[in-house]
mmCIF file of C-alpha atoms in Angstrom:
data_model
loop_
_atom_site.group_PDB
_atom_site.id
_atom_site.type_symbol
_atom_site.label_atom_id
_atom_site.label_comp_id
_atom_site.label_asym_id
_atom_site.label_seq_id
_atom_site.Cartn_x
_atom_site.Cartn_y
_atom_site.Cartn_z
ATOM 1 C CA UNK A 258 -62.260 -34.322 55.014
ATOM 2 C CA UNK A 259 -59.888 -36.295 57.197
ATOM 3 C CA UNK A 260 -60.254 -37.189 60.830
ATOM 4 C CA UNK A 261 -57.481 -38.359 63.121
ATOM 5 C CA UNK A 262 -59.046 -40.062 66.125
ATOM 6 C CA UNK A 263 -55.731 -39.903 67.987
ATOM 7 C CA UNK A 264 -55.709 -36.109 67.691
ATOM 8 C CA UNK A 265 -58.710 -35.818 70.009
ATOM 9 C CA UNK A 266 -58.018 -34.714 73.565
ATOM 10 C CA UNK A 267 -58.823 -37.953 75.389
ATOM 11 C CA UNK A 268 -58.232 -36.403 78.806
ATOM 12 C CA UNK A 269 -60.833 -33.746 78.016
ATOM 13 C CA UNK A 270 -63.249 -36.459 76.849
ATOM 14 C CA UNK A 271 -62.699 -38.349 80.110
ATOM 15 C CA UNK A 272 -63.196 -35.212 82.234
ATOM 16 C CA UNK A 273 -66.330 -34.304 80.261
ATOM 17 C CA UNK A 274 -67.607 -37.848 80.811
ATOM 18 C CA UNK A 275 -66.938 -37.664 84.548
ATOM 19 C CA UNK A 276 -68.620 -34.247 84.708
ATOM 20 C CA UNK A 277 -71.884 -35.977 83.810
ATOM 21 C CA UNK A 278 -71.639 -37.909 87.084
ATOM 22 C CA UNK A 279 -71.071 -34.735 89.098
ATOM 23 C CA UNK A 280 -73.989 -33.037 87.356
ATOM 24 C CA UNK A 281 -76.141 -36.161 87.672
ATOM 25 C CA UNK A 282 -75.335 -36.490 91.364
ATOM 26 C CA UNK A 283 -76.555 -32.950 91.938
ATOM 27 C CA UNK A 284 -79.475 -33.182 89.509
ATOM 28 C CA UNK A 285 -80.911 -36.492 90.682
ATOM 29 C CA UNK A 286 -79.887 -35.831 94.285
ATOM 30 C CA UNK A 287 -80.484 -32.541 96.080
ATOM 31 C CA UNK A 288 -81.854 -30.558 93.117
ATOM 32 C CA UNK A 289 -84.563 -32.811 91.661
ATOM 33 C CA UNK A 290 -84.160 -36.216 93.340
ATOM 34 C CA UNK A 291 -87.463 -36.190 95.214
ATOM 35 C CA UNK A 292 -89.422 -34.869 92.217
ATOM 36 C CA UNK A 293 -87.737 -37.395 89.937
ATOM 37 C CA UNK A 294 -88.595 -40.312 92.236
ATOM 38 C CA UNK A 295 -92.169 -39.049 92.554
ATOM 39 C CA UNK A 296 -92.429 -38.793 88.750
ATOM 40 C CA UNK A 297 -91.173 -42.394 88.539
ATOM 41 C CA UNK A 298 -93.709 -43.455 91.149
ATOM 42 C CA UNK A 299 -90.911 -44.739 93.390
ATOM 43 C CA UNK A 300 -89.292 -43.989 96.712
ATOM 44 C CA UNK A 301 -85.662 -44.166 97.793
ATOM 45 C CA UNK A 302 -86.418 -47.594 99.238
ATOM 46 C CA UNK A 303 -87.521 -48.935 95.842
ATOM 47 C CA UNK A 304 -84.085 -48.406 94.321
ATOM 48 C CA UNK A 305 -81.762 -51.346 94.773
ATOM 49 C CA UNK A 306 -78.051 -50.500 94.739
ATOM 50 C CA UNK A 307 -76.323 -51.751 91.603
ATOM 51 C CA UNK A 308 -73.201 -50.780 89.685
ATOM 52 C CA UNK A 309 -74.739 -51.743 86.331
ATOM 53 C CA UNK A 310 -76.659 -48.478 85.716
ATOM 54 C CA UNK A 311 -73.508 -46.502 86.534
ATOM 55 C CA UNK A 312 -71.393 -48.539 84.120
ATOM 56 C CA UNK A 313 -74.000 -48.088 81.383
ATOM 57 C CA UNK A 314 -74.215 -44.356 82.166
ATOM 58 C CA UNK A 315 -70.420 -44.055 81.955
ATOM 59 C CA UNK A 316 -70.240 -45.815 78.585
ATOM 60 C CA UNK A 317 -73.108 -43.829 77.052
ATOM 61 C CA UNK A 318 -71.770 -40.552 78.435
ATOM 62 C CA UNK A 319 -68.327 -41.376 77.038
ATOM 63 C CA UNK A 320 -69.825 -42.034 73.598
ATOM 64 C CA UNK A 321 -71.759 -38.756 73.758
ATOM 65 C CA UNK A 322 -68.644 -36.823 74.798
ATOM 66 C CA UNK A 323 -66.601 -38.510 72.067
ATOM 67 C CA UNK A 324 -69.193 -37.458 69.463
ATOM 68 C CA UNK A 325 -69.236 -33.879 70.752
ATOM 69 C CA UNK A 326 -65.407 -33.811 70.729
ATOM 70 C CA UNK A 327 -65.436 -35.075 67.153
ATOM 71 C CA UNK A 328 -67.888 -32.341 66.097
ATOM 72 C CA UNK A 329 -65.850 -29.700 67.918
ATOM 73 C CA UNK A 330 -62.687 -30.862 66.147
ATOM 74 C CA UNK A 331 -64.414 -31.038 62.779
ATOM 75 C CA UNK A 332 -65.945 -27.567 63.135
ATOM 76 C CA UNK A 333 -62.841 -25.922 64.608
ATOM 77 C CA UNK A 334 -64.657 -24.835 67.762
ATOM 78 C CA UNK A 335 -62.410 -23.324 70.439
ATOM 79 C CA UNK A 336 -64.397 -20.944 72.672
ATOM 80 C CA UNK A 337 -66.727 -21.634 75.566
ATOM 81 C CA UNK A 338 -69.517 -19.824 73.709
ATOM 82 C CA UNK A 339 -69.151 -22.087 70.686
ATOM 83 C CA UNK A 340 -68.897 -25.112 73.000
ATOM 84 C CA UNK A 341 -72.109 -24.044 74.707
ATOM 85 C CA UNK A 342 -73.861 -23.710 71.357
ATOM 86 C CA UNK A 343 -72.749 -27.092 69.994
ATOM 87 C CA UNK A 344 -73.673 -28.727 73.312
ATOM 88 C CA UNK A 345 -77.080 -27.079 73.193
ATOM 89 C CA UNK A 346 -77.664 -28.173 69.599
ATOM 90 C CA UNK A 347 -76.616 -31.779 70.276
ATOM 91 C CA UNK A 348 -78.512 -31.894 73.572
ATOM 92 C CA UNK A 349 -81.774 -30.477 72.260
ATOM 93 C CA UNK A 350 -81.873 -31.688 68.654
ATOM 94 C CA UNK A 351 -80.563 -35.199 69.101
ATOM 95 C CA UNK A 352 -80.986 -36.243 72.702
ATOM 96 C CA UNK A 353 -83.862 -34.332 74.294
ATOM 97 C CA UNK A 354 -86.115 -34.566 71.232
ATOM 98 C CA UNK A 355 -85.592 -38.334 70.988
ATOM 99 C CA UNK A 356 -86.074 -38.811 74.730
ATOM 100 C CA UNK A 357 -89.279 -36.779 74.760
ATOM 101 C CA UNK A 358 -90.652 -38.600 71.719
ATOM 102 C CA UNK A 359 -89.893 -41.998 73.266
ATOM 103 C CA UNK A 360 -91.307 -40.875 76.599
ATOM 104 C CA UNK A 361 -94.522 -39.706 74.971
ATOM 105 C CA UNK A 362 -95.116 -43.137 73.454
ATOM 106 C CA UNK A 363 -94.279 -44.773 76.791
ATOM 107 C CA UNK A 364 -96.700 -42.353 78.453
ATOM 108 C CA UNK A 365 -94.115 -40.974 80.866
ATOM 109 C CA UNK A 366 -95.230 -37.906 82.794
ATOM 110 C CA UNK A 367 -94.130 -34.498 81.590
ATOM 111 C CA UNK A 368 -92.440 -34.007 84.951
ATOM 112 C CA UNK A 369 -90.250 -37.061 84.352
ATOM 113 C CA UNK A 370 -89.545 -36.124 80.735
ATOM 114 C CA UNK A 371 -88.632 -32.570 81.702
ATOM 115 C CA UNK A 372 -86.286 -33.583 84.515
ATOM 116 C CA UNK A 373 -84.481 -36.125 82.363
ATOM 117 C CA UNK A 374 -84.378 -34.111 79.131
ATOM 118 C CA UNK A 375 -83.067 -30.947 80.781
ATOM 119 C CA UNK A 376 -80.354 -32.975 82.535
ATOM 120 C CA UNK A 377 -79.296 -34.447 79.174
ATOM 121 C CA UNK A 378 -79.146 -31.007 77.558
ATOM 122 C CA UNK A 379 -77.109 -29.583 80.441
ATOM 123 C CA UNK A 380 -74.754 -32.562 80.279
ATOM 124 C CA UNK A 381 -74.120 -31.828 76.588
ATOM 125 C CA UNK A 382 -73.602 -28.118 77.255
ATOM 126 C CA UNK A 383 -71.110 -28.790 80.062
ATOM 127 C CA UNK A 384 -69.317 -31.338 77.876
ATOM 128 C CA UNK A 385 -69.286 -28.900 74.953
ATOM 129 C CA UNK A 386 -67.674 -26.195 77.075
ATOM 130 C CA UNK A 387 -65.055 -28.550 78.556
ATOM 131 C CA UNK A 388 -64.191 -30.015 75.172
ATOM 132 C CA UNK A 389 -64.054 -26.657 73.392
ATOM 133 C CA UNK A 390 -61.764 -24.863 75.825
ATOM 134 C CA UNK A 391 -59.421 -27.707 76.813
#
């Protein structure tokens, strides 16, 4: 098995990475923002503006999208259905399960775990579709 890192579609990886910010803006904004803050025990006024979380989110999203792109390349995936499936598998099996396990030990509420885990799964599904069809 050989893998050529330069053969990956880096534009697709970048777009998939940026899609996590669009999804996150909707998810943690108008869709679930108030519930998420309530589950954190915070208000909008408790959050101090900082670029650091966004930089960290970009880097981790990029790594996730790179890994999904690598799997898609390795498995020869090329349809949106296959991209959805690989995104769902990565999102649920690797990310959501780990997040929920960690959250259980940290005694996070199920509301918080659900909001965050479902976002992570959807991010992987969207990335899987973008990376499979591009």
